[in-house]
Amino acid sequence: MLMELNIVPLGHGESFSADLAEVLKIIDDSGLDYRLTASGTDIEGSWEELMDVARRCHKEMRRKARRVVTTIKIDDYGERTHQLAAMVRSVEEKVGKPLRK
């Protein structure tokens, strides 16, 4: 199962990369496979693992900001695993070359 996680603190100024770094430590320490992107983080794991990480990340950001908007998108493709890399590889094969990451 894949989850796209996006956490935005509101009323916290324009730059919040230091706060996001703290959230990324939680994700990294989870041991789950993930990819940081410019607009969110893609994480692979079980439902329970993903919800636990999302909850802990939201809670950490909530300690730093009075208001936090957390967006979660789930891609549930049954029991398939290693989808973070496989989905990119599949598109690259169809394009015929590696794409920028």
PDB file of C-alpha atoms in Angstrom, residues 85-101:
ATOM      1  CA  ALA A  85      10.249   1.772  -7.361  1.00  0.00           C
ATOM      2  CA  ALA A  86       8.124  -0.509  -9.561  1.00  0.00           C
ATOM      3  CA  MET A  87       5.683   2.203 -10.632  1.00  0.00           C
ATOM      4  CA  VAL A  88       8.489   4.534 -11.694  1.00  0.00           C
ATOM      5  CA  ARG A  89      10.310   1.712 -13.490  1.00  0.00           C
ATOM      6  CA  SER A  90       7.138   0.797 -15.382  1.00  0.00           C
ATOM      7  CA  VAL A  91       6.702   4.339 -16.700  1.00  0.00           C
ATOM      8  CA  GLU A  92      10.385   4.604 -17.593  1.00  0.00           C
ATOM      9  CA  GLU A  93      10.155   1.378 -19.589  1.00  0.00           C
ATOM     10  CA  LYS A  94       7.248   2.797 -21.554  1.00  0.00           C
ATOM     11  CA  VAL A  95       9.088   6.090 -22.151  1.00  0.00           C
ATOM     12  CA  GLY A  96      12.189   4.151 -23.157  1.00  0.00           C
ATOM     13  CA  LYS A  97      14.669   5.880 -20.859  1.00  0.00           C
ATOM     14  CA  PRO A  98      15.296   6.819 -17.235  1.00  0.00           C
ATOM     15  CA  LEU A  99      13.454   9.909 -16.097  1.00  0.00           C
ATOM     16  CA  ARG A 100      14.669  12.613 -13.749  1.00  0.00           C
ATOM     17  CA  LYS A 101      13.997  11.910 -10.103  1.00  0.00           C
TER      18      LYS A 101
END
